[in-house]
């Protein structure tokens, strides 16, 4: 039997419906083993991008384009998404999804490579939003880079921070789960950030930069 909590979470997730373009990108991602953000988390990204009137966004983990589509739909019409991924084939499929959605090549800059090699080359304070959905054990390093990259008032967001219900269970001590717990502590104790944990999808942790 479904518990009231499970029913409520399912209702919240199903509140956000994907169109055919998003659905097709999701199917390609699943086929490639690039598990995309769930619709609730994607809708939250779109909301955040709209809320900060995002013109310049960095995405760590392109996948096959699902999260990028959500971000682009929330960004300004003259905005640019810079997306980093180690898998060129994933990025090829992401570019296909962006084209199907009507986003021109000028709206997206895809960079193939390790995020921790690419992010240090991006400009300090030059971005409105940074979203990370890649190697969980590197999330703390992504956070450090994100705070540098963001303008004051910009937002950093991380997917999978509930990690399939493992983070809330103290008995779970695998490296990814421990890294995600550590990320939460880092965000909570950073005086430059004001954060919120959104229990949509697999958990989205977002923080706004309130000071340099």
mmCIF file of C-alpha atoms in Angstrom:
data_model
loop_
_atom_site.group_PDB
_atom_site.id
_atom_site.type_symbol
_atom_site.label_atom_id
_atom_site.label_comp_id
_atom_site.label_asym_id
_atom_site.label_seq_id
_atom_site.Cartn_x
_atom_site.Cartn_y
_atom_site.Cartn_z
ATOM 1 C CA UNK A 1 0.000 0.000 0.000
ATOM 2 C CA UNK A 2 1.268 3.483 -0.873
ATOM 3 C CA UNK A 3 1.828 5.658 2.189
ATOM 4 C CA UNK A 4 0.436 9.232 2.350
ATOM 5 C CA UNK A 5 3.977 10.592 2.094
ATOM 6 C CA UNK A 6 4.717 8.498 -1.011
ATOM 7 C CA UNK A 7 1.415 9.548 -2.568
ATOM 8 C CA UNK A 8 2.157 13.223 -1.908
ATOM 9 C CA UNK A 9 5.648 12.993 -3.400
ATOM 10 C CA UNK A 10 4.282 11.165 -6.453
ATOM 11 C CA UNK A 11 1.610 13.853 -6.876
ATOM 12 C CA UNK A 12 4.246 16.593 -6.700
ATOM 13 C CA UNK A 13 6.409 14.818 -9.281
ATOM 14 C CA UNK A 14 3.526 14.161 -11.662
ATOM 15 C CA UNK A 15 2.441 17.800 -11.410
ATOM 16 C CA UNK A 16 5.177 18.601 -13.945
ATOM 17 C CA UNK A 17 4.529 17.048 -17.336
ATOM 18 C CA UNK A 18 7.083 16.732 -20.134
ATOM 19 C CA UNK A 19 6.312 17.394 -23.782
ATOM 20 C CA UNK A 20 7.352 15.117 -26.659
ATOM 21 C CA UNK A 21 10.763 16.755 -27.071
ATOM 22 C CA UNK A 22 11.674 16.313 -23.417
ATOM 23 C CA UNK A 23 10.281 12.784 -23.411
ATOM 24 C CA UNK A 24 12.371 11.830 -26.450
ATOM 25 C CA UNK A 25 15.510 13.314 -24.885
ATOM 26 C CA UNK A 26 14.777 11.405 -21.680
ATOM 27 C CA UNK A 27 14.435 8.114 -23.567
ATOM 28 C CA UNK A 28 17.736 8.683 -25.363
ATOM 29 C CA UNK A 29 19.410 9.443 -22.045
ATOM 30 C CA UNK A 30 18.110 6.274 -20.435
ATOM 31 C CA UNK A 31 19.216 4.220 -23.431
ATOM 32 C CA UNK A 32 22.718 5.709 -23.173
ATOM 33 C CA UNK A 33 22.960 5.202 -19.407
ATOM 34 C CA UNK A 34 22.889 8.960 -18.799
ATOM 35 C CA UNK A 35 20.063 9.045 -16.261
ATOM 36 C CA UNK A 36 18.365 12.465 -16.617
ATOM 37 C CA UNK A 37 16.936 14.703 -13.939
ATOM 38 C CA UNK A 38 13.318 13.836 -13.129
ATOM 39 C CA UNK A 39 10.539 16.194 -14.281
ATOM 40 C CA UNK A 40 10.037 17.784 -10.857
ATOM 41 C CA UNK A 41 13.691 18.672 -10.559
ATOM 42 C CA UNK A 42 13.735 19.890 -14.141
ATOM 43 C CA UNK A 43 10.756 22.154 -13.523
ATOM 44 C CA UNK A 44 12.547 23.541 -10.465
ATOM 45 C CA UNK A 45 15.588 24.350 -12.631
ATOM 46 C CA UNK A 46 13.365 26.140 -15.132
ATOM 47 C CA UNK A 47 11.783 28.101 -12.283
ATOM 48 C CA UNK A 48 15.159 29.092 -10.823
ATOM 49 C CA UNK A 49 16.518 30.185 -14.209
ATOM 50 C CA UNK A 50 13.421 32.321 -14.711
ATOM 51 C CA UNK A 51 13.593 33.759 -11.189
ATOM 52 C CA UNK A 52 17.132 35.077 -11.662
ATOM 53 C CA UNK A 53 16.481 36.161 -15.280
ATOM 54 C CA UNK A 54 19.427 33.966 -16.235
ATOM 55 C CA UNK A 55 21.505 34.992 -19.219
ATOM 56 C CA UNK A 56 24.655 32.945 -18.524
ATOM 57 C CA UNK A 57 24.336 29.424 -17.118
ATOM 58 C CA UNK A 58 26.880 26.653 -16.546
ATOM 59 C CA UNK A 59 25.794 23.019 -16.512
ATOM 60 C CA UNK A 60 28.099 20.279 -15.208
ATOM 61 C CA UNK A 61 26.903 17.048 -16.806
ATOM 62 C CA UNK A 62 25.199 17.560 -20.161
ATOM 63 C CA UNK A 63 23.750 14.056 -20.346
ATOM 64 C CA UNK A 64 21.520 13.839 -23.402
ATOM 65 C CA UNK A 65 19.988 17.277 -22.936
ATOM 66 C CA UNK A 66 17.025 16.943 -20.552
ATOM 67 C CA UNK A 67 18.273 19.325 -17.854
ATOM 68 C CA UNK A 68 19.645 21.651 -20.531
ATOM 69 C CA UNK A 69 16.195 21.901 -22.119
ATOM 70 C CA UNK A 70 14.624 22.788 -18.790
ATOM 71 C CA UNK A 71 17.306 25.425 -18.155
ATOM 72 C CA UNK A 72 17.059 26.961 -21.630
ATOM 73 C CA UNK A 73 13.290 27.232 -21.337
ATOM 74 C CA UNK A 74 13.720 29.275 -18.164
ATOM 75 C CA UNK A 75 16.538 31.488 -19.417
ATOM 76 C CA UNK A 76 16.363 34.779 -21.265
ATOM 77 C CA UNK A 77 15.914 34.535 -25.015
ATOM 78 C CA UNK A 78 19.430 35.942 -25.488
ATOM 79 C CA UNK A 79 20.962 33.632 -22.874
ATOM 80 C CA UNK A 80 23.763 31.126 -23.361
ATOM 81 C CA UNK A 81 24.064 27.711 -21.717
ATOM 82 C CA UNK A 82 27.624 26.416 -21.262
ATOM 83 C CA UNK A 83 27.438 22.665 -20.691
ATOM 84 C CA UNK A 84 30.362 20.383 -19.784
ATOM 85 C CA UNK A 85 30.502 16.605 -20.115
ATOM 86 C CA UNK A 86 33.160 13.931 -20.564
ATOM 87 C CA UNK A 87 31.052 11.992 -23.113
ATOM 88 C CA UNK A 88 31.022 13.517 -26.626
ATOM 89 C CA UNK A 89 28.289 11.112 -27.780
ATOM 90 C CA UNK A 90 26.001 12.306 -24.991
ATOM 91 C CA UNK A 91 26.622 15.873 -26.074
ATOM 92 C CA UNK A 92 25.842 14.994 -29.694
ATOM 93 C CA UNK A 93 22.443 13.710 -28.604
ATOM 94 C CA UNK A 94 21.944 16.763 -26.394
ATOM 95 C CA UNK A 95 22.617 19.033 -29.366
ATOM 96 C CA UNK A 96 19.967 17.070 -31.279
ATOM 97 C CA UNK A 97 17.461 17.687 -28.473
ATOM 98 C CA UNK A 98 18.247 21.409 -28.375
ATOM 99 C CA UNK A 99 17.779 21.683 -32.145
ATOM 100 C CA UNK A 100 14.453 19.818 -31.952
ATOM 101 C CA UNK A 101 13.318 22.341 -29.338
ATOM 102 C CA UNK A 102 14.260 25.254 -31.579
ATOM 103 C CA UNK A 103 17.328 26.464 -29.689
ATOM 104 C CA UNK A 104 19.973 27.661 -32.130
ATOM 105 C CA UNK A 105 23.611 26.674 -31.888
ATOM 106 C CA UNK A 106 24.399 30.145 -30.583
ATOM 107 C CA UNK A 107 22.341 29.496 -27.441
ATOM 108 C CA UNK A 108 24.455 26.516 -26.335
ATOM 109 C CA UNK A 109 28.194 26.065 -25.874
ATOM 110 C CA UNK A 110 29.092 22.398 -25.376
ATOM 111 C CA UNK A 111 32.533 21.639 -23.936
ATOM 112 C CA UNK A 112 33.832 18.063 -23.847
ATOM 113 C CA UNK A 113 36.080 17.394 -20.873
ATOM 114 C CA UNK A 114 36.331 16.905 -17.109
ATOM 115 C CA UNK A 115 34.452 19.586 -15.232
ATOM 116 C CA UNK A 116 37.338 20.215 -12.843
ATOM 117 C CA UNK A 117 39.586 20.912 -15.822
ATOM 118 C CA UNK A 118 37.058 23.181 -17.551
ATOM 119 C CA UNK A 119 35.471 25.175 -14.711
ATOM 120 C CA UNK A 120 38.702 26.907 -13.597
ATOM 121 C CA UNK A 121 38.938 28.421 -17.095
ATOM 122 C CA UNK A 122 35.554 30.163 -16.823
ATOM 123 C CA UNK A 123 35.212 33.777 -15.680
ATOM 124 C CA UNK A 124 34.849 34.820 -12.044
ATOM 125 C CA UNK A 125 31.410 36.259 -11.267
ATOM 126 C CA UNK A 126 30.273 35.801 -14.848
ATOM 127 C CA UNK A 127 27.286 33.489 -14.371
ATOM 128 C CA UNK A 128 23.739 33.662 -13.072
ATOM 129 C CA UNK A 129 23.222 29.958 -12.388
ATOM 130 C CA UNK A 130 25.363 26.828 -12.100
ATOM 131 C CA UNK A 131 23.776 23.375 -12.160
ATOM 132 C CA UNK A 132 25.667 20.176 -11.344
ATOM 133 C CA UNK A 133 24.591 16.627 -12.126
ATOM 134 C CA UNK A 134 27.799 14.656 -12.574
ATOM 135 C CA UNK A 135 30.326 12.800 -10.378
ATOM 136 C CA UNK A 136 28.889 12.915 -6.858
ATOM 137 C CA UNK A 137 32.289 12.637 -5.188
ATOM 138 C CA UNK A 138 33.327 15.853 -6.958
ATOM 139 C CA UNK A 139 30.313 17.875 -5.785
ATOM 140 C CA UNK A 140 32.295 19.686 -3.064
ATOM 141 C CA UNK A 141 34.807 20.797 -5.696
ATOM 142 C CA UNK A 142 31.988 21.891 -8.010
ATOM 143 C CA UNK A 143 30.600 23.964 -5.139
ATOM 144 C CA UNK A 144 33.901 25.774 -4.631
ATOM 145 C CA UNK A 145 34.126 26.558 -8.343
ATOM 146 C CA UNK A 146 30.465 27.588 -8.507
ATOM 147 C CA UNK A 147 30.750 30.164 -5.739
ATOM 148 C CA UNK A 148 33.623 31.750 -7.662
ATOM 149 C CA UNK A 149 31.741 31.650 -10.970
ATOM 150 C CA UNK A 150 28.472 33.126 -9.695
ATOM 151 C CA UNK A 151 27.579 36.781 -9.413
ATOM 152 C CA UNK A 152 26.030 37.876 -6.124
ATOM 153 C CA UNK A 153 22.377 36.900 -6.454
ATOM 154 C CA UNK A 154 23.230 33.913 -8.637
ATOM 155 C CA UNK A 155 22.189 30.348 -7.795
ATOM 156 C CA UNK A 156 23.998 27.025 -7.621
ATOM 157 C CA UNK A 157 21.954 23.815 -7.745
ATOM 158 C CA UNK A 158 22.834 20.131 -7.356
ATOM 159 C CA UNK A 159 20.768 17.123 -8.423
ATOM 160 C CA UNK A 160 20.514 13.739 -6.642
ATOM 161 C CA UNK A 161 21.150 15.138 -3.161
ATOM 162 C CA UNK A 162 18.737 12.593 -1.640
ATOM 163 C CA UNK A 163 20.455 9.826 -3.641
ATOM 164 C CA UNK A 164 17.663 7.263 -3.859
ATOM 165 C CA UNK A 165 16.742 7.757 -0.170
ATOM 166 C CA UNK A 166 20.270 6.866 0.969
ATOM 167 C CA UNK A 167 21.391 10.272 2.257
ATOM 168 C CA UNK A 168 18.696 10.327 4.949
ATOM 169 C CA UNK A 169 19.755 6.893 6.229
ATOM 170 C CA UNK A 170 22.818 7.209 8.494
ATOM 171 C CA UNK A 171 23.578 3.502 8.007
ATOM 172 C CA UNK A 172 24.437 4.198 4.352
ATOM 173 C CA UNK A 173 28.163 4.984 4.163
ATOM 174 C CA UNK A 174 29.139 4.433 0.525
ATOM 175 C CA UNK A 175 31.425 7.139 -0.924
ATOM 176 C CA UNK A 176 28.757 8.856 -3.052
ATOM 177 C CA UNK A 177 26.307 9.085 -0.163
ATOM 178 C CA UNK A 178 28.959 10.401 2.218
ATOM 179 C CA UNK A 179 30.003 12.997 -0.357
ATOM 180 C CA UNK A 180 26.430 14.207 -0.746
ATOM 181 C CA UNK A 181 26.019 14.556 3.024
ATOM 182 C CA UNK A 182 29.254 16.531 3.133
ATOM 183 C CA UNK A 183 27.984 18.804 0.375
ATOM 184 C CA UNK A 184 24.917 19.591 2.445
ATOM 185 C CA UNK A 185 27.068 20.546 5.428
ATOM 186 C CA UNK A 186 29.311 22.736 3.283
ATOM 187 C CA UNK A 187 26.359 24.625 1.838
ATOM 188 C CA UNK A 188 24.680 25.054 5.232
ATOM 189 C CA UNK A 189 27.803 26.456 6.888
ATOM 190 C CA UNK A 190 28.914 28.800 4.077
ATOM 191 C CA UNK A 191 28.039 32.369 5.098
ATOM 192 C CA UNK A 192 28.061 33.424 1.443
ATOM 193 C CA UNK A 193 25.102 31.164 0.630
ATOM 194 C CA UNK A 194 21.422 30.866 1.541
ATOM 195 C CA UNK A 195 20.093 27.424 0.710
ATOM 196 C CA UNK A 196 16.991 25.289 0.245
ATOM 197 C CA UNK A 197 16.602 21.520 -0.173
ATOM 198 C CA UNK A 198 13.755 20.733 -2.564
ATOM 199 C CA UNK A 199 12.437 17.137 -2.265
ATOM 200 C CA UNK A 200 11.457 16.836 -5.934
ATOM 201 C CA UNK A 201 12.897 14.140 -8.171
ATOM 202 C CA UNK A 202 15.935 12.690 -6.409
ATOM 203 C CA UNK A 203 16.403 15.892 -4.413
ATOM 204 C CA UNK A 204 17.597 19.296 -5.606
ATOM 205 C CA UNK A 205 19.816 21.397 -3.338
ATOM 206 C CA UNK A 206 19.907 25.055 -4.349
ATOM 207 C CA UNK A 207 21.722 28.003 -2.814
ATOM 208 C CA UNK A 208 21.778 31.677 -3.688
ATOM 209 C CA UNK A 209 25.044 33.586 -3.379
ATOM 210 C CA UNK A 210 24.401 36.499 -1.035
ATOM 211 C CA UNK A 211 27.973 37.772 -0.665
ATOM 212 C CA UNK A 212 31.439 37.421 -2.193
#
